[in-house]
Coordinates of C-alpha atoms and ligand atoms in Angstrom, one line a residue:
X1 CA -33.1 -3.3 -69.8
X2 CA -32.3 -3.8 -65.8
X3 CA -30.0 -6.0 -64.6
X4 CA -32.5 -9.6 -63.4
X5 CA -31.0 -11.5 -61.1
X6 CA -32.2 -15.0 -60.3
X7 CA -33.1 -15.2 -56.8
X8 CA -32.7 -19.2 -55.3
X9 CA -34.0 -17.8 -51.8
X10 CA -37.0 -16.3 -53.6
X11 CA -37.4 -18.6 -57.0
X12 CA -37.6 -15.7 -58.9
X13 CA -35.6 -13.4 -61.7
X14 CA -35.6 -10.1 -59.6
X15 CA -34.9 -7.1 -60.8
X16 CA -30.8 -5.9 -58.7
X17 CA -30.0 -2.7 -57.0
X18 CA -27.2 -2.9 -54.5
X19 CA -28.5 -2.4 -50.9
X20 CA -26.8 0.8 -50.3
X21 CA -25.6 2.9 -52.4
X22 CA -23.4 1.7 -56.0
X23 CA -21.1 -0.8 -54.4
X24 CA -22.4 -4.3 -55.1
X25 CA -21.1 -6.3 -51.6
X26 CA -20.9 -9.9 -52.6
X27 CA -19.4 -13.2 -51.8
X28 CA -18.0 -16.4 -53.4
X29 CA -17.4 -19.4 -51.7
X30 CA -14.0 -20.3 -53.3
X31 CA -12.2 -23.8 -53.5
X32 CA -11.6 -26.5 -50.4
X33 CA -7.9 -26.4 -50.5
X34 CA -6.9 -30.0 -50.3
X35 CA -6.1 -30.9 -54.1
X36 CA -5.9 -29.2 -57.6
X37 CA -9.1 -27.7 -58.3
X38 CA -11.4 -29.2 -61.5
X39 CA -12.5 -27.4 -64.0
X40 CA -16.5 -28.2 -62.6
X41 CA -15.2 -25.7 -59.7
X42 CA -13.8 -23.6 -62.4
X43 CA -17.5 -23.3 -63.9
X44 CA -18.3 -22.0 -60.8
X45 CA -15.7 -20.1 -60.4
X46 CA -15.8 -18.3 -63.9
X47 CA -19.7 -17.6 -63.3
X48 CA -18.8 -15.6 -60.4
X49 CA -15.9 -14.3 -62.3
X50 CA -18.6 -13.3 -65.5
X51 CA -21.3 -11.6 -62.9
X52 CA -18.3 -9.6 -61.3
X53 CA -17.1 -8.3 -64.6
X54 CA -20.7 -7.4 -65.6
X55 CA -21.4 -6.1 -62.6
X56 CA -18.9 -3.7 -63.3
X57 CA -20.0 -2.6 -66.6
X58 CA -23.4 -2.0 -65.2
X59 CA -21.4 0.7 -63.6
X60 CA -20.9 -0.6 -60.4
X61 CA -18.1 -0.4 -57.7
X62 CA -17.5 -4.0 -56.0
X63 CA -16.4 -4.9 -52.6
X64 CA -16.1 -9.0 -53.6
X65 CA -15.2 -11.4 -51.4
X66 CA -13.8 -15.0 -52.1
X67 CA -12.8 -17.6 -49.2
X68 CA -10.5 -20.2 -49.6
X69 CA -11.5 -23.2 -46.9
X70 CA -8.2 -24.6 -45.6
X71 CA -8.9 -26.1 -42.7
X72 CA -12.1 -29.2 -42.8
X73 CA -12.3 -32.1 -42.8
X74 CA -11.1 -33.0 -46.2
X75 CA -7.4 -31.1 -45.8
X76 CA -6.8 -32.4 -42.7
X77 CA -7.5 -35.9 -44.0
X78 CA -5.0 -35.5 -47.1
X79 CA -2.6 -33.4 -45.0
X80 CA -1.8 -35.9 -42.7
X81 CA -1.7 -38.0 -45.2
X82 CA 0.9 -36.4 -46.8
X83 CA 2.7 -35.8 -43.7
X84 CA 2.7 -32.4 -44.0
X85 CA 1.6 -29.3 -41.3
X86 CA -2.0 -27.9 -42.4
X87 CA -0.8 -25.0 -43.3
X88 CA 1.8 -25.7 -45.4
X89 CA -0.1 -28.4 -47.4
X90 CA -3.3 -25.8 -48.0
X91 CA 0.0 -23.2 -48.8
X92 CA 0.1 -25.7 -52.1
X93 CA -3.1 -25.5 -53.2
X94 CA -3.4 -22.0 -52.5
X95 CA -1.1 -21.3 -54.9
X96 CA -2.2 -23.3 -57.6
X97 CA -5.5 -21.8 -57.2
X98 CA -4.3 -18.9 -57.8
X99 CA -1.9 -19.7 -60.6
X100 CA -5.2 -21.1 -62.5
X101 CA -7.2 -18.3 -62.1
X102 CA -4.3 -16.6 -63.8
X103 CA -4.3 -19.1 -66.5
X104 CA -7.9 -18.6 -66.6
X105 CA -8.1 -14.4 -66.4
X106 CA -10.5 -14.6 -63.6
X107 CA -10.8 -10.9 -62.2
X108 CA -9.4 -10.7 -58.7
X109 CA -11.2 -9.8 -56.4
X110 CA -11.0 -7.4 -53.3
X111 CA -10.6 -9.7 -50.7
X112 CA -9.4 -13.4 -51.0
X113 CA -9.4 -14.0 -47.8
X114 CA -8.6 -17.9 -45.8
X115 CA -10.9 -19.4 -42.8
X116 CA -7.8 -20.0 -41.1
X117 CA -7.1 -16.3 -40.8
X118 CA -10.3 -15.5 -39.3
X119 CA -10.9 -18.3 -36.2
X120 CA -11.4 -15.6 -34.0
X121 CA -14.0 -14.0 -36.1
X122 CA -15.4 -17.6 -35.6
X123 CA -15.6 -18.0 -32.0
X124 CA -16.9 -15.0 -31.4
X125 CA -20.3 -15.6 -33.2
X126 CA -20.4 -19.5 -31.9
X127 CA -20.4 -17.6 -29.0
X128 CA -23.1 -15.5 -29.7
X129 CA -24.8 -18.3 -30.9
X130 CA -24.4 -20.1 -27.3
X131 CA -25.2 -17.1 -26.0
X132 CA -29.0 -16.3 -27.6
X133 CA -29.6 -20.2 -27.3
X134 CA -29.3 -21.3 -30.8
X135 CA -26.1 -23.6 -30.1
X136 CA -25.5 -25.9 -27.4
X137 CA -22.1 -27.6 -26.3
X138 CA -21.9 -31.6 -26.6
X139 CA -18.7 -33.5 -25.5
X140 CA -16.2 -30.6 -26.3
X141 CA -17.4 -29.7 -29.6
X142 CA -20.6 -27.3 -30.2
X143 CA -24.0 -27.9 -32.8
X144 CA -26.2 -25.5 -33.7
X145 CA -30.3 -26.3 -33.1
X146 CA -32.2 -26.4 -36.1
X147 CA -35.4 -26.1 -33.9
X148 CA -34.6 -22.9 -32.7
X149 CA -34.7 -21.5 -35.8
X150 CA -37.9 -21.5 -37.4
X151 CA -37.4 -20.2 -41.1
X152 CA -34.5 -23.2 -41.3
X153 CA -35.3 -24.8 -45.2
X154 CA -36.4 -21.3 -46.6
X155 CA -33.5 -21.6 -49.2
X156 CA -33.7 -25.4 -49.9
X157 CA -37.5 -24.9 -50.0
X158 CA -38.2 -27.7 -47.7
X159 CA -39.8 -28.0 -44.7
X160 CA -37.3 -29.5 -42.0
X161 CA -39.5 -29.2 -38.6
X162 CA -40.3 -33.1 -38.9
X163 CA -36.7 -34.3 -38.8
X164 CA -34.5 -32.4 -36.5
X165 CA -35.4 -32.8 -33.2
X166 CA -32.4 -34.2 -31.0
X167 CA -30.3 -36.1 -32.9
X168 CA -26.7 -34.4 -34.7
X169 CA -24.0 -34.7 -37.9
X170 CA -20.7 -34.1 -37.1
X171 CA -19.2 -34.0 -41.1
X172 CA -19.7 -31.0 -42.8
X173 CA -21.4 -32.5 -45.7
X174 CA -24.9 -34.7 -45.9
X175 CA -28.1 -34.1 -47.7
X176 CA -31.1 -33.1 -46.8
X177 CA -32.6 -36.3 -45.5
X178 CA -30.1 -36.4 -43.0
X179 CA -30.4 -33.0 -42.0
X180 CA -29.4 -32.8 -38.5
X181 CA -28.0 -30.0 -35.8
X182 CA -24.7 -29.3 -37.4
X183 CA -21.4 -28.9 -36.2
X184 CA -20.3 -25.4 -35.2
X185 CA -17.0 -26.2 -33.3
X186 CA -15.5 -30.1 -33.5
X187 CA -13.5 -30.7 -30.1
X188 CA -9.7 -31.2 -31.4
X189 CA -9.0 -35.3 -32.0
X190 CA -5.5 -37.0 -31.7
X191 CA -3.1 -35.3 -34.2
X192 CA -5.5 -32.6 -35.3
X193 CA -4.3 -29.1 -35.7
X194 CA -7.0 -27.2 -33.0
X195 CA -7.6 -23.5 -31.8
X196 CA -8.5 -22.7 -28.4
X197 CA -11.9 -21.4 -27.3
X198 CA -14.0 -20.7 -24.8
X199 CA -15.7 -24.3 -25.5
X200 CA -12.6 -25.8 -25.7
X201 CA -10.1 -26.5 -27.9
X202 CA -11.0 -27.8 -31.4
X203 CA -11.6 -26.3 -34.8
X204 CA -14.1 -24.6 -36.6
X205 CA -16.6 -26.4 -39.0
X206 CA -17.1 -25.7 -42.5
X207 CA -20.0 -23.9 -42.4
X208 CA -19.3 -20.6 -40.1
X209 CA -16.1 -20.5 -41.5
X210 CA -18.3 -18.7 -44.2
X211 CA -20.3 -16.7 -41.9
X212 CA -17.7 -15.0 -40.0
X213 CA -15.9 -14.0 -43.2
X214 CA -18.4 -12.9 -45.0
X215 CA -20.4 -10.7 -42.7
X216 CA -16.1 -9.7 -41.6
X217 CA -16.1 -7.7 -44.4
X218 CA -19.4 -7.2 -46.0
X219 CA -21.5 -6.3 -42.8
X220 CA -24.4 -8.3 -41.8
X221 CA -26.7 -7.9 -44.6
X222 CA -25.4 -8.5 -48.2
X223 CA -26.3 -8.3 -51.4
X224 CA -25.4 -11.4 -53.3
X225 CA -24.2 -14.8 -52.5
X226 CA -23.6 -17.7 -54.8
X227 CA -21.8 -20.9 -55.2
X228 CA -22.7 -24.1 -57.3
X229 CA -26.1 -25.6 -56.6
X230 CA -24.5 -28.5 -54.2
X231 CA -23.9 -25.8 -51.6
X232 CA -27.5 -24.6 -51.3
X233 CA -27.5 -27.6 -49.2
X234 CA -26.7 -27.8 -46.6
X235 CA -23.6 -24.8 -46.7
X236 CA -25.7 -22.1 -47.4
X237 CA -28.7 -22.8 -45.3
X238 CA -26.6 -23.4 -42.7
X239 CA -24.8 -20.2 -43.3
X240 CA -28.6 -18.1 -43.3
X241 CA -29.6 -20.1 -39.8
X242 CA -25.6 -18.9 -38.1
X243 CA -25.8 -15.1 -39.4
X244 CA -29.7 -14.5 -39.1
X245 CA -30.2 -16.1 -35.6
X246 CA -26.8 -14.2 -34.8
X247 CA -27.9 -11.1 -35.8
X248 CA -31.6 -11.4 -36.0
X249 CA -31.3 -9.8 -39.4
X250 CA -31.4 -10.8 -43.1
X251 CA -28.1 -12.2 -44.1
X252 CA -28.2 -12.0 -47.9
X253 CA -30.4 -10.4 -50.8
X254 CA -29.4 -12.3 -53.4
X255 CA -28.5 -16.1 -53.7
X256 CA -27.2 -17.4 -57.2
X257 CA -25.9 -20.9 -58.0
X258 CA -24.7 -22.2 -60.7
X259 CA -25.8 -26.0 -62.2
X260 CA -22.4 -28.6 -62.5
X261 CA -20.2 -29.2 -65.1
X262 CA -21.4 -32.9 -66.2
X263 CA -19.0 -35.8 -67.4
X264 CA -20.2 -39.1 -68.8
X265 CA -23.9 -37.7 -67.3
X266 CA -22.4 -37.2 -64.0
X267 CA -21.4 -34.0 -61.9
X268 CA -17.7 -33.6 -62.5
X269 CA -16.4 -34.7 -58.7
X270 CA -13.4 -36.0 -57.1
X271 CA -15.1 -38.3 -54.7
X272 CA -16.8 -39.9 -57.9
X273 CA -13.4 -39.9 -59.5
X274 CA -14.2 -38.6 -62.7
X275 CA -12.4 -35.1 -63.3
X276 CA -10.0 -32.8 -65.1
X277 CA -8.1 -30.2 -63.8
X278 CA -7.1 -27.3 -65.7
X279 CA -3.4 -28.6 -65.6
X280 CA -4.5 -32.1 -67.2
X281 CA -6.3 -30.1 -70.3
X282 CA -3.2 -27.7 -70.6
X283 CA -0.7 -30.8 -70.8
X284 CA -3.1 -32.3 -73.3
X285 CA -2.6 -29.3 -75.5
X286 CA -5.4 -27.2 -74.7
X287 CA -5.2 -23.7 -74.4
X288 CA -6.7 -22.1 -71.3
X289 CA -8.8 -19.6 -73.1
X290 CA -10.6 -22.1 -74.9
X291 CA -11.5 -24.1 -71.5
X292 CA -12.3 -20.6 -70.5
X293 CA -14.7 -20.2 -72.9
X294 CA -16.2 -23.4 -72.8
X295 CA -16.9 -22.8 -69.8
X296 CA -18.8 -19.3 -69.5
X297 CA -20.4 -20.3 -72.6
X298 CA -23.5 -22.0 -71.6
X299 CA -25.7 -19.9 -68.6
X300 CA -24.8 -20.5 -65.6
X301 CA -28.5 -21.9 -64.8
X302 CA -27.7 -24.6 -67.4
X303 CA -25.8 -27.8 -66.4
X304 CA -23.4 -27.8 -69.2
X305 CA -21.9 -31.1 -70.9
X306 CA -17.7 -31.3 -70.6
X307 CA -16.2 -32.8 -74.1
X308 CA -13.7 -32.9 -76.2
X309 CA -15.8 -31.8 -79.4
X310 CA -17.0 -28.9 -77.3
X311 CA -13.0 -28.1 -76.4
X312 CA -12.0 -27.9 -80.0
X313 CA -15.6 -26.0 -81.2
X314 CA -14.5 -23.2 -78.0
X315 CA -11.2 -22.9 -79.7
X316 CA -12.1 -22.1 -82.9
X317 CA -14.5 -20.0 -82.1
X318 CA -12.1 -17.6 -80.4
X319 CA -9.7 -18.2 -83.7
X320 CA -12.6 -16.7 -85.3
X321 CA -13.2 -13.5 -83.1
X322 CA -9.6 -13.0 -83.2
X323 CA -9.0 -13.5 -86.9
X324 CA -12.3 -10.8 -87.1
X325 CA -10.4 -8.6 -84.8
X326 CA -7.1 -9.1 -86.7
X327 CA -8.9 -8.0 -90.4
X328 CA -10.7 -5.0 -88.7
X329 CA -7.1 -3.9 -87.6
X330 CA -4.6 -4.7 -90.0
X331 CA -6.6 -5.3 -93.5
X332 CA -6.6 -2.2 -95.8
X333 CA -10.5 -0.9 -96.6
X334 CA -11.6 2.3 -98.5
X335 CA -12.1 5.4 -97.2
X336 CA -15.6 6.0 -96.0
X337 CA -18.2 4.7 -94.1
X338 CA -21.4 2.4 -94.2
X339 CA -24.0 3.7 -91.8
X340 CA -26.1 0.3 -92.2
X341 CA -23.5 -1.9 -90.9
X342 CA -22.3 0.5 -88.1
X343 CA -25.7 -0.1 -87.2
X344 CA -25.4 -3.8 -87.2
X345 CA -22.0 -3.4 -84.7
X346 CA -24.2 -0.8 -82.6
X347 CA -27.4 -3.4 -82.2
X348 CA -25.2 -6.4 -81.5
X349 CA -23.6 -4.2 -78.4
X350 CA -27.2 -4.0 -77.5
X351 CA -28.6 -7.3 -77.4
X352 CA -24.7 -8.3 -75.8
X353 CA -26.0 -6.0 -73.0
X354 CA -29.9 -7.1 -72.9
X355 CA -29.0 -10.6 -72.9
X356 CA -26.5 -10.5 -70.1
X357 CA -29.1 -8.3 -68.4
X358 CA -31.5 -11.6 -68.5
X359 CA -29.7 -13.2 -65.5
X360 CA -26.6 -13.5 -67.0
X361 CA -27.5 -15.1 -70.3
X362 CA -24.0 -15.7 -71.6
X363 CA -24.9 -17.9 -74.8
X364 CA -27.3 -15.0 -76.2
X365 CA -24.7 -12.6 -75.4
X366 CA -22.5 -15.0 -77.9
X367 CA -24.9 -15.2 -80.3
X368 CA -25.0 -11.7 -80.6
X369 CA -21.4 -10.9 -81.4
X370 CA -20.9 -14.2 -83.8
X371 CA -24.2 -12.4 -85.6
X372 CA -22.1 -9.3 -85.9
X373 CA -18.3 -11.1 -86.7
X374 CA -20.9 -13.2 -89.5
X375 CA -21.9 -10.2 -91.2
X376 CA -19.0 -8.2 -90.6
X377 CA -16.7 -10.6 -92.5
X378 CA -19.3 -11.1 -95.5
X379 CA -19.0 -6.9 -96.1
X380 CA -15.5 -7.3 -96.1
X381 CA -15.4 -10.1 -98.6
X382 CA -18.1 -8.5 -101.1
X383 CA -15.1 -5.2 -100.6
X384 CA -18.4 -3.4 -98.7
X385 CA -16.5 -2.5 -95.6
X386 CA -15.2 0.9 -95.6
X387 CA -12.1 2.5 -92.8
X388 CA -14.4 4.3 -90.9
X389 CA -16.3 1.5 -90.2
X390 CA -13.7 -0.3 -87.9
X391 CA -14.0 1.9 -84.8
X392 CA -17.7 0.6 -84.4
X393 CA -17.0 -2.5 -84.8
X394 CA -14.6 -2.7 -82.3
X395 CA -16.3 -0.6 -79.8
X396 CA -18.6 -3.7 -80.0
X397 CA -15.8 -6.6 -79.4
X398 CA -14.0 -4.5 -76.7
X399 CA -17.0 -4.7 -74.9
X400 CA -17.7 -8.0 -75.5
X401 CA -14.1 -8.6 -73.9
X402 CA -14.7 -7.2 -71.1
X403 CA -16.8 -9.9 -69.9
X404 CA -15.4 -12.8 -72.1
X405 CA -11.8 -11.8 -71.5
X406 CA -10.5 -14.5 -74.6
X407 CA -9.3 -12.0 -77.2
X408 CA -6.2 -11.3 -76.2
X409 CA -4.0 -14.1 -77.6
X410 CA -1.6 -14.7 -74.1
X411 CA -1.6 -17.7 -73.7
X412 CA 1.6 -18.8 -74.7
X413 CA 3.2 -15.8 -72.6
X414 CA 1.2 -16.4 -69.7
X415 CA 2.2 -20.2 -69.9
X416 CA 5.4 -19.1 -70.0
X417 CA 5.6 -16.9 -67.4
X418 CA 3.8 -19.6 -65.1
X419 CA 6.5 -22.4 -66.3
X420 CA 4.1 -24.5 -68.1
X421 CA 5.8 -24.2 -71.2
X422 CA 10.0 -24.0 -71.5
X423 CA 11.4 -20.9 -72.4
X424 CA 13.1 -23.1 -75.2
X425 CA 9.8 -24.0 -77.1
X426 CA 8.7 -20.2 -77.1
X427 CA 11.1 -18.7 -79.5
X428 CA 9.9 -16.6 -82.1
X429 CA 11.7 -19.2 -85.3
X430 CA 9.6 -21.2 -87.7
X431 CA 10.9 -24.3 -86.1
X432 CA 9.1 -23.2 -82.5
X433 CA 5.9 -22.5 -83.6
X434 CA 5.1 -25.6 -84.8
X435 CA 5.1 -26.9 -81.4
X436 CA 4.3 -24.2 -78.8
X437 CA 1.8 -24.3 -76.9
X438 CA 2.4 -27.3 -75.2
X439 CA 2.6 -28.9 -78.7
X440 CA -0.9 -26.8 -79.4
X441 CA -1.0 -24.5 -81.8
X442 CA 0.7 -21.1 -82.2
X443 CA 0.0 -17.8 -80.7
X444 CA -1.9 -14.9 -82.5
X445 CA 1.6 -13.1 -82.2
X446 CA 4.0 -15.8 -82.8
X447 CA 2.1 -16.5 -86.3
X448 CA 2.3 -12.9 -86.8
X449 CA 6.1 -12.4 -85.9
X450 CA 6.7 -15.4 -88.6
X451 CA 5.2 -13.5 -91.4
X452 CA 6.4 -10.4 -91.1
X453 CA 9.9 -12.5 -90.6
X454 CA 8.4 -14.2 -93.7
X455 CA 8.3 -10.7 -95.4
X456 CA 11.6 -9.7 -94.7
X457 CA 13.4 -12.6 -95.6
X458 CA 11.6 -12.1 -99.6
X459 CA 12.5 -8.7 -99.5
X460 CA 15.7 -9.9 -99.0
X461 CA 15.6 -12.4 -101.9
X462 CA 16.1 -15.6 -99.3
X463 CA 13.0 -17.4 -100.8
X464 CA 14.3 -20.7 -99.4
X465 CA 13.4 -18.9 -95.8
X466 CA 10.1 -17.6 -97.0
X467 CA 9.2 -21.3 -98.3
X468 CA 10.3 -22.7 -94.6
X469 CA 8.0 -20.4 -92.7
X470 CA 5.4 -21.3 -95.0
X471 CA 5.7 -25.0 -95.1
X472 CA 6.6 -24.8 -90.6
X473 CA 3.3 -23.0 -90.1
X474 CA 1.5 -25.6 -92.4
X475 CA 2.5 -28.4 -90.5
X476 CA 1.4 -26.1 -87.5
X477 CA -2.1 -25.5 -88.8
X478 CA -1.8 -22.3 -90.3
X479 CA -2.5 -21.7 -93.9
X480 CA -0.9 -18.2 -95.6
X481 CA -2.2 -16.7 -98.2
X482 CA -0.7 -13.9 -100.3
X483 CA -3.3 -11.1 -101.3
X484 CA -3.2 -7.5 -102.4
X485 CA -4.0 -6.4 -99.4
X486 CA -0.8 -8.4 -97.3
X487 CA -0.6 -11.7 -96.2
X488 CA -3.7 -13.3 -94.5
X489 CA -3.6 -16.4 -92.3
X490 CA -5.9 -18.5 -91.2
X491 CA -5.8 -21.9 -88.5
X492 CA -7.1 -25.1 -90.7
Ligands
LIG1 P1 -15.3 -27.2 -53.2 O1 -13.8 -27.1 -53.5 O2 -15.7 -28.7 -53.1 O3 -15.7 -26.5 -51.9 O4 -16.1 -26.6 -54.4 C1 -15.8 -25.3 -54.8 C2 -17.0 -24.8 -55.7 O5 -17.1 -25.6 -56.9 C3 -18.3 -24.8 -55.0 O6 -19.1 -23.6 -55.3 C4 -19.0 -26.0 -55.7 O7 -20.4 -25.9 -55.7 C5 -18.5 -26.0 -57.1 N1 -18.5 -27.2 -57.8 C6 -18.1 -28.5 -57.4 N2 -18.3 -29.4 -58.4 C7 -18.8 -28.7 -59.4 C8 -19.2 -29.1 -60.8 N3 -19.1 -30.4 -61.2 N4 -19.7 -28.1 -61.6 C9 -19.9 -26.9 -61.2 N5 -19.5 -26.4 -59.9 C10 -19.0 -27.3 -59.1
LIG2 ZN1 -18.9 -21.1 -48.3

């Protein structure tokens, strides 16, 4: 099947080829840096991070850009709050951004780039702007007129010519009944950080800051766009109007959004106070793969419920793809091969593909694999699984990795590493696996280690050990069990 994209500008599933060539141009609009990010960003964030990585088994080469908006309305407010220059507040943020995306194995991409870097990029097409008489200064700062461009609303799908004449909106964000000439350049305030320009000192607003990145490094026309849905409004209308009446050509192919993360039947949000950030899940416990998974798991098209119960059911799914993954390696089968269930691991790397091909269709894509790991695990128990089996099988969950990126069991390390966890709770005894993690369960590894440690110390004759590991990774959720064929484990 080919790759169908869902098109907002054209409310279709289109089929994708990249513009020119095999390199897929695209852009992201990244994270406002004024606070921790919440994991309803993260959504966002991990559906750009899935349609990169599939992008990329599709066989395509990627010039991706992501922005990181450091300078609006929003960071100055909490920066001066906080007493602290601009850039070294946003500096904070940054970096947490970035930590989390570690946390959350989101690919990086080619260019993560901040507006602050780029005001002159900025200027230059206000300028133009000013210059082909779609802006107009105002008291220092500079709007944009709607009415001079006609095709303003094609991506909201409304019809704006009733509304706009005269009147402006100087904040970056309103809806679409107050849609207005927007702000291009604010003239600097009292205590602001400002830039000089041509118009005067001030700063640029939210909206070009987009535009003059992304046509920076992707050229004026690019193939794909995306965001969650509350930027089709008015961010990335606003963007088409600045680069098409700029350039007088099509800005972007492609525009895909993503529906919110709800919470108590409400879009996550910090202005509505209701949120978690990744940090507040990982202190509660929770291990950043399973929030990862979570969170690709329902198509991106799809608002998608945040609970608890849903937490937990992410987590042990991936204990189940990794315990799967764990049997095909390590567990001992005859020699030989069963043609039938290759087939079974060969189909389900088929429909992974066909329904990821559907605009992304992440759940179907699931529902493939857990068909195969279901059917996989039932010829192993009825001793129907032969050696030459395995390699098909996980030719199947490699690829299925790729995209999902939640079988490798690093959490713990990369928790570690990042100084989430102390390097005193990650020891490899009996004693620290019962509470690593942040007090979540053990790793993968760890769990491993301890049996193997497990099978020394009986070799040895030191059953009293033996017992200890046993009864510490009970009380951490992990039941042993002594078969011909070595020790198998499983999370309760
Ligand atoms: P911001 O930091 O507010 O600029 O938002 C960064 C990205 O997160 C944007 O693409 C937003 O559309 C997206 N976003 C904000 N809230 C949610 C949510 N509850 N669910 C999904 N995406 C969201
Ligand atoms: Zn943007």
């Amino acid at each position: 099947m080919p790759l169908r994209l869902y098109n907002t500008l054209t409310r279709q599933l289109e089929e994708f080829k990249p513009l020119v060539g095999n390199t897929v141009r695209m852009y992201g609009c990244g994270p406002t840096v004024y606070d921790y990010a919440h994991i309803g960003n993260y959504r966002t964030f991990l559906f750009q991070d899935v349609l990169r990585r599939y992008l990329k088994y599709s066989g395509y080469e990627l010039r991706h850009v992501i922005n990181v908006t450091d300078v609006d309305d929003n960071t100055i407010r909490n920066s001066q709050a906080a007493g602290v220059p601009l850039r070294a507040y946003t500096d904070k943020y940054i970096e947490a951004f970035l930590v989390d995306r570690q946390l959350l194995n989101l690919e990086q991409p080619e260019f993560l780039v901040r507006a602050t870097d780029h005001i002159p990029e900025m200027v230059k097409l206000i300028q133009t702007l000013v210059d082909r008489g779609f802006a107009y200064a105002s008291e220092g700062s500079v709007y944009y007129k709607v009415a001079a461009f006609a095709p303003y609303g094609k991506l909201t799908h409304v019809d704006f010519s009733g509304i706009l004449a005269g009147a402006r909106v100087d904040s970056d964000k309103y809806d679409k009944e107050n849609a207005r000439d927007f702000v291009l350049w604010k003239a600097a305030k009292e205590g602001e950080p400002f830039w000089d320009a041509p118009f005067g000192p001030g700063r640029p607003g939210w909206h070009i800051e987009c535009s003059a990145m992304s046509m920076k490094y992707l050229g004026e026309t690019f193939d794909i766009h995306s965001g969650g849905s509350d930027l089709i409004f008015p961010h990335h209308e606003n963007e088409i109007a600045q680069s098409e009446a700029a350039t007088g050509k099509l800005f972007v192919n492609v525009w895909m959004h993503s529906e919110h993360l709800i919470v108590n039947g409400e879009k996550m949000s910090k202005s509505l106070g209701h949120f978690y950030t990744l940090r507040d899940l990982i202190h509660q416990g929770f291990k950043p793969s399973a929030i990862r998974y979570l969170l690709t798991s329902v198509p991106h098209r799809k608002p998608l419920n945040f609970t608890f119960d849903g937490l937990h059911q992410a987590q042990q799914s991936i204990d189940r793809l990794r315990n799967f993954r764990f049997r095909l390696t390590k567990e001992e089968f005859p020699e030989g091969e069963t043609p039938a269930l290759q087939n079974i691991a060969r189909e389900a790397a088929q429909k992974f593909a066909d329904a990821l091909d559907d605009n992304l269709n992440t759940a179907g894509a699931l529902g493939a694999v857990f068909d195969m790991v279901r059917d996989g695990n039932t010829a192993m128990d009825h001793g129907e699984f032969h050696a030459g089996d395995r390699s098909e099988f996980l030719d199947t969950l490699q690829r299925f990795d790729r995209i999902f990126a939640v079988l490798e069991d690093d959490d713990h390390a990369k928790l570690l590493k990042l100084g989430f966890v102390k390097p005193q709770e990650a020891g490899t005894d009996a004693n620290a696996a019962a509470g690593s993690v942040a007090g979540g369960a053990p790793s993968d590894e760890e769990i491993e280690k301890l049996i193997a440690e497990r099978a020394a110390a009986r070799r040895a004759g030191n059953y009293a050990r033996s017992d200890e590991i046993r009864a510490n990774l009970q009380k951490a959720g992990v039941i042993l069990e002594d078969t011909k064929a070595g020790v198998r484990w499983k999370r309760k």
